[in-house]
PDB file of C-alpha atoms in Angstrom:
ATOM      1  CA  UNK B   1      -4.949 -37.083 -68.834  1.00  0.00           C
ATOM      2  CA  UNK B   2      -6.539 -34.069 -71.365  1.00  0.00           C
ATOM      3  CA  UNK B   3      -4.030 -30.719 -70.784  1.00  0.00           C
ATOM      4  CA  UNK B   4      -6.323 -29.196 -73.318  1.00  0.00           C
ATOM      5  CA  UNK B   5     -10.273 -29.798 -73.204  1.00  0.00           C
ATOM      6  CA  UNK B   6     -13.108 -29.045 -75.603  1.00  0.00           C
ATOM      7  CA  UNK B   7     -16.026 -29.706 -73.464  1.00  0.00           C
ATOM      8  CA  UNK B   8     -18.534 -29.263 -76.337  1.00  0.00           C
ATOM      9  CA  UNK B   9     -18.619 -31.297 -79.189  1.00  0.00           C
ATOM     10  CA  UNK B  10     -20.560 -29.380 -81.180  1.00  0.00           C
ATOM     11  CA  UNK B  11     -22.288 -26.377 -81.812  1.00  0.00           C
ATOM     12  CA  UNK B  12     -25.250 -24.612 -83.607  1.00  0.00           C
ATOM     13  CA  UNK B  13     -25.352 -21.062 -84.217  1.00  0.00           C
ATOM     14  CA  UNK B  14     -27.015 -19.161 -87.158  1.00  0.00           C
ATOM     15  CA  UNK B  15     -25.555 -17.350 -89.667  1.00  0.00           C
ATOM     16  CA  UNK B  16     -24.663 -13.820 -89.025  1.00  0.00           C
ATOM     17  CA  UNK B  17     -24.656 -14.426 -85.598  1.00  0.00           C
ATOM     18  CA  UNK B  18     -21.372 -14.925 -83.500  1.00  0.00           C
ATOM     19  CA  UNK B  19     -20.451 -18.025 -82.819  1.00  0.00           C
ATOM     20  CA  UNK B  20     -18.406 -18.895 -79.350  1.00  0.00           C
ATOM     21  CA  UNK B  21     -15.989 -21.930 -79.241  1.00  0.00           C
ATOM     22  CA  UNK B  22     -14.611 -22.852 -75.693  1.00  0.00           C
ATOM     23  CA  UNK B  23     -11.474 -24.749 -74.829  1.00  0.00           C
ATOM     24  CA  UNK B  24      -9.916 -25.051 -71.283  1.00  0.00           C
ATOM     25  CA  UNK B  25      -6.461 -26.362 -69.868  1.00  0.00           C
ATOM     26  CA  UNK B  26      -4.517 -27.684 -67.653  1.00  0.00           C
ATOM     27  CA  UNK B  27      -0.578 -26.993 -67.841  1.00  0.00           C
ATOM     28  CA  UNK B  28      -0.017 -23.568 -66.569  1.00  0.00           C
ATOM     29  CA  UNK B  29       3.511 -23.439 -68.446  1.00  0.00           C
ATOM     30  CA  UNK B  30       1.965 -23.800 -71.566  1.00  0.00           C
ATOM     31  CA  UNK B  31       2.660 -20.362 -73.106  1.00  0.00           C
ATOM     32  CA  UNK B  32       0.755 -20.136 -76.879  1.00  0.00           C
ATOM     33  CA  UNK B  33      -2.327 -21.174 -77.942  1.00  0.00           C
ATOM     34  CA  UNK B  34      -3.702 -22.107 -81.255  1.00  0.00           C
ATOM     35  CA  UNK B  35      -7.356 -22.792 -83.367  1.00  0.00           C
ATOM     36  CA  UNK B  36      -7.137 -24.492 -86.254  1.00  0.00           C
ATOM     37  CA  UNK B  37     -10.283 -25.398 -88.357  1.00  0.00           C
ATOM     38  CA  UNK B  38     -10.837 -28.700 -90.268  1.00  0.00           C
ATOM     39  CA  UNK B  39     -12.792 -29.653 -93.110  1.00  0.00           C
ATOM     40  CA  UNK B  40     -14.359 -32.692 -93.689  1.00  0.00           C
ATOM     41  CA  UNK B  41     -11.319 -35.415 -95.817  1.00  0.00           C
ATOM     42  CA  UNK B  42      -8.634 -32.442 -94.996  1.00  0.00           C
ATOM     43  CA  UNK B  43      -5.484 -31.533 -92.558  1.00  0.00           C
ATOM     44  CA  UNK B  44      -6.723 -29.249 -89.951  1.00  0.00           C
ATOM     45  CA  UNK B  45      -5.935 -25.135 -91.112  1.00  0.00           C
ATOM     46  CA  UNK B  46      -3.998 -23.312 -89.166  1.00  0.00           C
ATOM     47  CA  UNK B  47      -6.737 -20.117 -87.480  1.00  0.00           C
ATOM     48  CA  UNK B  48      -5.206 -17.895 -85.453  1.00  0.00           C
ATOM     49  CA  UNK B  49      -2.519 -18.138 -82.986  1.00  0.00           C
ATOM     50  CA  UNK B  50      -2.017 -16.264 -79.104  1.00  0.00           C
ATOM     51  CA  UNK B  51       1.030 -16.118 -77.104  1.00  0.00           C
ATOM     52  CA  UNK B  52       0.173 -15.942 -73.477  1.00  0.00           C
ATOM     53  CA  UNK B  53       1.433 -12.305 -72.802  1.00  0.00           C
ATOM     54  CA  UNK B  54      -1.386 -11.252 -74.799  1.00  0.00           C
ATOM     55  CA  UNK B  55      -5.384 -11.422 -73.688  1.00  0.00           C
ATOM     56  CA  UNK B  56      -7.027 -10.758 -77.153  1.00  0.00           C
ATOM     57  CA  UNK B  57      -5.759 -11.208 -80.549  1.00  0.00           C
ATOM     58  CA  UNK B  58      -7.712 -10.319 -83.899  1.00  0.00           C
ATOM     59  CA  UNK B  59      -8.327 -11.541 -87.172  1.00  0.00           C
ATOM     60  CA  UNK B  60     -10.569 -10.392 -89.674  1.00  0.00           C
ATOM     61  CA  UNK B  61     -14.133 -11.655 -88.230  1.00  0.00           C
ATOM     62  CA  UNK B  62     -11.853 -13.971 -85.650  1.00  0.00           C
ATOM     63  CA  UNK B  63     -10.979 -12.887 -82.597  1.00  0.00           C
ATOM     64  CA  UNK B  64      -9.462 -14.974 -79.746  1.00  0.00           C
ATOM     65  CA  UNK B  65      -9.379 -14.171 -75.842  1.00  0.00           C
ATOM     66  CA  UNK B  66      -7.245 -15.996 -73.290  1.00  0.00           C
ATOM     67  CA  UNK B  67      -7.898 -15.143 -69.566  1.00  0.00           C
ATOM     68  CA  UNK B  68      -5.045 -17.026 -68.001  1.00  0.00           C
ATOM     69  CA  UNK B  69      -5.960 -16.994 -64.356  1.00  0.00           C
ATOM     70  CA  UNK B  70      -8.958 -19.374 -65.027  1.00  0.00           C
ATOM     71  CA  UNK B  71      -6.690 -21.362 -68.220  1.00  0.00           C
ATOM     72  CA  UNK B  72      -9.510 -20.384 -70.511  1.00  0.00           C
ATOM     73  CA  UNK B  73      -9.646 -19.316 -73.984  1.00  0.00           C
ATOM     74  CA  UNK B  74     -11.927 -18.649 -76.155  1.00  0.00           C
ATOM     75  CA  UNK B  75     -12.970 -18.274 -79.649  1.00  0.00           C
ATOM     76  CA  UNK B  76     -15.346 -15.449 -81.513  1.00  0.00           C
ATOM     77  CA  UNK B  77     -16.796 -16.227 -85.096  1.00  0.00           C
ATOM     78  CA  UNK B  78     -18.586 -12.904 -85.889  1.00  0.00           C
ATOM     79  CA  UNK B  79     -20.632 -12.600 -87.957  1.00  0.00           C
ATOM     80  CA  UNK B  80     -21.169 -16.589 -88.686  1.00  0.00           C
ATOM     81  CA  UNK B  81     -21.017 -17.623 -92.156  1.00  0.00           C
ATOM     82  CA  UNK B  82     -22.242 -21.115 -93.822  1.00  0.00           C
ATOM     83  CA  UNK B  83     -17.981 -21.761 -94.610  1.00  0.00           C
ATOM     84  CA  UNK B  84     -17.851 -21.654 -90.577  1.00  0.00           C
ATOM     85  CA  UNK B  85     -19.064 -25.422 -90.980  1.00  0.00           C
ATOM     86  CA  UNK B  86     -16.247 -26.797 -89.725  1.00  0.00           C
ATOM     87  CA  UNK B  87     -14.405 -28.840 -86.339  1.00  0.00           C
ATOM     88  CA  UNK B  88     -12.065 -26.609 -84.312  1.00  0.00           C
ATOM     89  CA  UNK B  89      -8.956 -27.234 -82.490  1.00  0.00           C
ATOM     90  CA  UNK B  90      -7.610 -25.789 -80.139  1.00  0.00           C
ATOM     91  CA  UNK B  91      -4.407 -26.379 -79.475  1.00  0.00           C
ATOM     92  CA  UNK B  92      -1.468 -25.014 -76.313  1.00  0.00           C
ATOM     93  CA  UNK B  93       1.870 -25.647 -76.496  1.00  0.00           C
ATOM     94  CA  UNK B  94       5.329 -23.968 -74.705  1.00  0.00           C
ATOM     95  CA  UNK B  95       6.748 -22.144 -76.966  1.00  0.00           C
ATOM     96  CA  UNK B  96      10.210 -22.133 -75.268  1.00  0.00           C
ATOM     97  CA  UNK B  97      10.912 -25.577 -74.265  1.00  0.00           C
ATOM     98  CA  UNK B  98      13.402 -27.289 -76.562  1.00  0.00           C
ATOM     99  CA  UNK B  99      10.450 -30.575 -75.473  1.00  0.00           C
ATOM    100  CA  UNK B 100       7.596 -28.510 -76.958  1.00  0.00           C
ATOM    101  CA  UNK B 101       4.961 -30.589 -78.125  1.00  0.00           C
ATOM    102  CA  UNK B 102       1.741 -29.366 -79.487  1.00  0.00           C
ATOM    103  CA  UNK B 103      -1.335 -30.458 -77.687  1.00  0.00           C
ATOM    104  CA  UNK B 104      -4.717 -30.379 -79.099  1.00  0.00           C
ATOM    105  CA  UNK B 105      -8.322 -30.675 -77.715  1.00  0.00           C
ATOM    106  CA  UNK B 106     -10.705 -33.452 -78.635  1.00  0.00           C
ATOM    107  CA  UNK B 107     -12.745 -30.422 -81.285  1.00  0.00           C
ATOM    108  CA  UNK B 108     -16.044 -28.873 -81.333  1.00  0.00           C
ATOM    109  CA  UNK B 109     -18.226 -29.551 -84.567  1.00  0.00           C
ATOM    110  CA  UNK B 110     -20.031 -25.502 -85.712  1.00  0.00           C
ATOM    111  CA  UNK B 111     -22.898 -25.619 -87.936  1.00  0.00           C
ATOM    112  CA  UNK B 112     -23.788 -22.382 -89.187  1.00  0.00           C
ATOM    113  CA  UNK B 113     -27.891 -22.662 -89.799  1.00  0.00           C
ATOM    114  CA  UNK B 114     -28.973 -20.334 -92.377  1.00  0.00           C
TER     115      UNK B 114
ATOM    116  CA  UNK C   1       2.814 -23.246-103.329  1.00  0.00           C
ATOM    117  CA  UNK C   2       2.150 -27.223-103.337  1.00  0.00           C
ATOM    118  CA  UNK C   3       1.087 -27.675 -99.575  1.00  0.00           C
ATOM    119  CA  UNK C   4       1.621 -30.975 -97.450  1.00  0.00           C
ATOM    120  CA  UNK C   5       1.415 -34.229-100.133  1.00  0.00           C
ATOM    121  CA  UNK C   6       1.232 -36.868 -98.723  1.00  0.00           C
ATOM    122  CA  UNK C   7      -0.069 -41.117-100.321  1.00  0.00           C
ATOM    123  CA  UNK C   8      -1.934 -42.817-100.117  1.00  0.00           C
ATOM    124  CA  UNK C   9      -5.232 -41.275 -98.755  1.00  0.00           C
ATOM    125  CA  UNK C  10      -6.316 -44.467 -98.159  1.00  0.00           C
ATOM    126  CA  UNK C  11      -5.732 -47.629 -97.036  1.00  0.00           C
ATOM    127  CA  UNK C  12      -7.335 -50.966 -95.955  1.00  0.00           C
ATOM    128  CA  UNK C  13      -5.001 -53.682 -94.562  1.00  0.00           C
ATOM    129  CA  UNK C  14      -5.448 -56.806 -92.131  1.00  0.00           C
ATOM    130  CA  UNK C  15      -4.392 -57.037 -89.329  1.00  0.00           C
ATOM    131  CA  UNK C  16      -0.218 -58.235 -88.636  1.00  0.00           C
ATOM    132  CA  UNK C  17       0.332 -56.640 -92.428  1.00  0.00           C
ATOM    133  CA  UNK C  18       2.874 -54.020 -92.923  1.00  0.00           C
ATOM    134  CA  UNK C  19       2.031 -50.482 -94.117  1.00  0.00           C
ATOM    135  CA  UNK C  20       3.755 -47.296 -94.507  1.00  0.00           C
ATOM    136  CA  UNK C  21       2.945 -43.735 -95.273  1.00  0.00           C
ATOM    137  CA  UNK C  22       4.444 -40.897 -97.581  1.00  0.00           C
ATOM    138  CA  UNK C  23       4.496 -37.340 -97.074  1.00  0.00           C
ATOM    139  CA  UNK C  24       6.250 -34.646 -98.478  1.00  0.00           C
ATOM    140  CA  UNK C  25       6.076 -31.489 -96.619  1.00  0.00           C
ATOM    141  CA  UNK C  26       5.971 -27.627 -98.166  1.00  0.00           C
ATOM    142  CA  UNK C  27       9.385 -26.652 -99.475  1.00  0.00           C
ATOM    143  CA  UNK C  28      11.523 -25.219 -97.327  1.00  0.00           C
ATOM    144  CA  UNK C  29       9.919 -26.649 -94.143  1.00  0.00           C
ATOM    145  CA  UNK C  30      13.022 -27.839 -91.816  1.00  0.00           C
ATOM    146  CA  UNK C  31      10.412 -29.553 -89.227  1.00  0.00           C
ATOM    147  CA  UNK C  32       7.790 -31.895 -90.142  1.00  0.00           C
ATOM    148  CA  UNK C  33       5.614 -34.183 -87.832  1.00  0.00           C
ATOM    149  CA  UNK C  34       3.987 -36.679 -87.593  1.00  0.00           C
ATOM    150  CA  UNK C  35       0.370 -37.628 -86.108  1.00  0.00           C
ATOM    151  CA  UNK C  36      -2.362 -40.172 -85.312  1.00  0.00           C
ATOM    152  CA  UNK C  37      -6.097 -38.974 -85.157  1.00  0.00           C
ATOM    153  CA  UNK C  38      -8.884 -41.080 -83.641  1.00  0.00           C
ATOM    154  CA  UNK C  39     -11.815 -41.070 -84.813  1.00  0.00           C
ATOM    155  CA  UNK C  40     -13.458 -38.103 -82.182  1.00  0.00           C
ATOM    156  CA  UNK C  41     -10.436 -36.723 -80.911  1.00  0.00           C
ATOM    157  CA  UNK C  42      -7.961 -34.069 -81.867  1.00  0.00           C
ATOM    158  CA  UNK C  43      -4.077 -34.877 -84.028  1.00  0.00           C
ATOM    159  CA  UNK C  44      -1.399 -36.753 -81.172  1.00  0.00           C
ATOM    160  CA  UNK C  45       1.920 -36.311 -82.001  1.00  0.00           C
ATOM    161  CA  UNK C  46       3.333 -39.277 -82.949  1.00  0.00           C
ATOM    162  CA  UNK C  47       7.144 -37.951 -83.967  1.00  0.00           C
ATOM    163  CA  UNK C  48       8.767 -34.653 -84.789  1.00  0.00           C
ATOM    164  CA  UNK C  49      11.606 -34.198 -87.208  1.00  0.00           C
ATOM    165  CA  UNK C  50      13.763 -31.243 -87.161  1.00  0.00           C
ATOM    166  CA  UNK C  51      15.792 -31.719 -91.136  1.00  0.00           C
ATOM    167  CA  UNK C  52      16.848 -35.239 -90.532  1.00  0.00           C
ATOM    168  CA  UNK C  53      16.797 -35.556 -86.550  1.00  0.00           C
ATOM    169  CA  UNK C  54      14.115 -37.048 -84.887  1.00  0.00           C
ATOM    170  CA  UNK C  55      13.629 -34.649 -82.099  1.00  0.00           C
ATOM    171  CA  UNK C  56      10.909 -35.802 -79.670  1.00  0.00           C
ATOM    172  CA  UNK C  57       9.405 -39.431 -80.760  1.00  0.00           C
ATOM    173  CA  UNK C  58       8.623 -40.186 -76.896  1.00  0.00           C
ATOM    174  CA  UNK C  59       5.119 -40.699 -78.237  1.00  0.00           C
ATOM    175  CA  UNK C  60       6.346 -42.964 -81.073  1.00  0.00           C
ATOM    176  CA  UNK C  61       5.012 -47.160 -80.510  1.00  0.00           C
ATOM    177  CA  UNK C  62       8.373 -48.428 -81.113  1.00  0.00           C
ATOM    178  CA  UNK C  63       7.872 -51.699 -81.133  1.00  0.00           C
ATOM    179  CA  UNK C  64       5.612 -51.503 -83.817  1.00  0.00           C
ATOM    180  CA  UNK C  65       6.355 -47.955 -85.790  1.00  0.00           C
ATOM    181  CA  UNK C  66       9.254 -46.665 -87.448  1.00  0.00           C
ATOM    182  CA  UNK C  67       9.742 -43.801 -88.988  1.00  0.00           C
ATOM    183  CA  UNK C  68      11.957 -42.242 -91.040  1.00  0.00           C
ATOM    184  CA  UNK C  69      13.115 -38.851 -93.219  1.00  0.00           C
ATOM    185  CA  UNK C  70      16.491 -39.323 -94.892  1.00  0.00           C
ATOM    186  CA  UNK C  71      18.182 -35.789 -96.673  1.00  0.00           C
ATOM    187  CA  UNK C  72      15.927 -33.861 -93.748  1.00  0.00           C
ATOM    188  CA  UNK C  73      13.153 -33.987 -96.908  1.00  0.00           C
ATOM    189  CA  UNK C  74      10.243 -36.690 -97.379  1.00  0.00           C
ATOM    190  CA  UNK C  75       9.304 -38.727 -94.554  1.00  0.00           C
ATOM    191  CA  UNK C  76       8.446 -42.010 -94.596  1.00  0.00           C
ATOM    192  CA  UNK C  77       5.810 -43.745 -91.561  1.00  0.00           C
ATOM    193  CA  UNK C  78       5.740 -47.595 -90.879  1.00  0.00           C
ATOM    194  CA  UNK C  79       3.475 -50.119 -88.832  1.00  0.00           C
ATOM    195  CA  UNK C  80       4.952 -53.307 -88.770  1.00  0.00           C
ATOM    196  CA  UNK C  81       2.718 -55.339 -88.193  1.00  0.00           C
ATOM    197  CA  UNK C  82      -0.773 -53.732 -87.539  1.00  0.00           C
ATOM    198  CA  UNK C  83      -3.205 -54.125 -85.224  1.00  0.00           C
ATOM    199  CA  UNK C  84      -6.737 -53.523 -85.353  1.00  0.00           C
ATOM    200  CA  UNK C  85      -6.021 -50.346 -83.108  1.00  0.00           C
ATOM    201  CA  UNK C  86      -3.895 -48.786 -85.052  1.00  0.00           C
ATOM    202  CA  UNK C  87      -6.668 -47.488 -87.778  1.00  0.00           C
ATOM    203  CA  UNK C  88      -7.143 -43.793 -87.395  1.00  0.00           C
ATOM    204  CA  UNK C  89      -6.032 -41.209 -89.488  1.00  0.00           C
ATOM    205  CA  UNK C  90      -2.713 -40.436 -90.029  1.00  0.00           C
ATOM    206  CA  UNK C  91      -1.568 -36.480 -90.313  1.00  0.00           C
ATOM    207  CA  UNK C  92       1.787 -35.060 -91.528  1.00  0.00           C
ATOM    208  CA  UNK C  93       2.657 -32.057 -91.307  1.00  0.00           C
ATOM    209  CA  UNK C  94       5.159 -29.503 -91.409  1.00  0.00           C
ATOM    210  CA  UNK C  95       6.415 -25.812 -90.359  1.00  0.00           C
ATOM    211  CA  UNK C  96       8.698 -23.034 -91.214  1.00  0.00           C
ATOM    212  CA  UNK C  97       8.014 -20.999 -87.711  1.00  0.00           C
ATOM    213  CA  UNK C  98       5.030 -22.533 -85.984  1.00  0.00           C
ATOM    214  CA  UNK C  99       5.014 -19.705 -83.278  1.00  0.00           C
ATOM    215  CA  UNK C 100       3.982 -17.199 -86.437  1.00  0.00           C
ATOM    216  CA  UNK C 101       2.389 -19.365 -88.480  1.00  0.00           C
ATOM    217  CA  UNK C 102       1.532 -22.977 -86.854  1.00  0.00           C
ATOM    218  CA  UNK C 103       1.763 -25.865 -88.654  1.00  0.00           C
ATOM    219  CA  UNK C 104       0.802 -26.816 -92.484  1.00  0.00           C
ATOM    220  CA  UNK C 105      -0.885 -30.650 -92.285  1.00  0.00           C
ATOM    221  CA  UNK C 106      -1.623 -33.015 -95.213  1.00  0.00           C
ATOM    222  CA  UNK C 107      -4.829 -33.972 -96.203  1.00  0.00           C
ATOM    223  CA  UNK C 108      -3.967 -37.510 -94.244  1.00  0.00           C
ATOM    224  CA  UNK C 109      -4.272 -41.505 -94.855  1.00  0.00           C
ATOM    225  CA  UNK C 110      -7.464 -43.248 -93.310  1.00  0.00           C
ATOM    226  CA  UNK C 111      -6.260 -46.113 -92.141  1.00  0.00           C
ATOM    227  CA  UNK C 112      -8.725 -49.349 -91.751  1.00  0.00           C
ATOM    228  CA  UNK C 113      -6.832 -52.324 -90.186  1.00  0.00           C
ATOM    229  CA  UNK C 114      -9.438 -55.240 -90.789  1.00  0.00           C
TER     230      UNK C 114
END
């Protein structure tokens, strides 16, 4: 049972344009969401997060949007740069649960073309 | 500041052999995680430590996997005996305040079981 789903295994975007990565979740108890970026042969790197009390969080070129009613979140990167080419993982957790664990999606490979 | 250190980076063994992975978290991080990442999937939590206490090991296959975190700093993850299906990347991560900054991952150990 995949609680966090990234339905697009790959995405190709032209440099300078907007990259939009999508993520869906099934567990309505999740209240904290994170995006990680992973380069080959490296561990994932934390990118940006959002609490369920917000619907948007912005950090430089990266913005995460949360739609709780649709159980959907997205990561927008604008403008896209060659260094953004990586695998992006969406993750979710229950912040105040003592049994909380982070559930990761399967990832989306983003390729930025010149 | 040094990141999460893991060794070895790569390990190839024959099935039924034992194997051990080592992790040194970021200094001061009380929470330590071991994840397993299969090809094309996101990381899956195996065990989470708060200091030296394993607070979530529900996903750890206890018949063959074991972990320890003596003195609440370094940690080792052991598999004995290894099976073909254990081939994966084993990631260690640590965090101080996961709600604000996510967790920091090491580069992982790629295990191949022949």
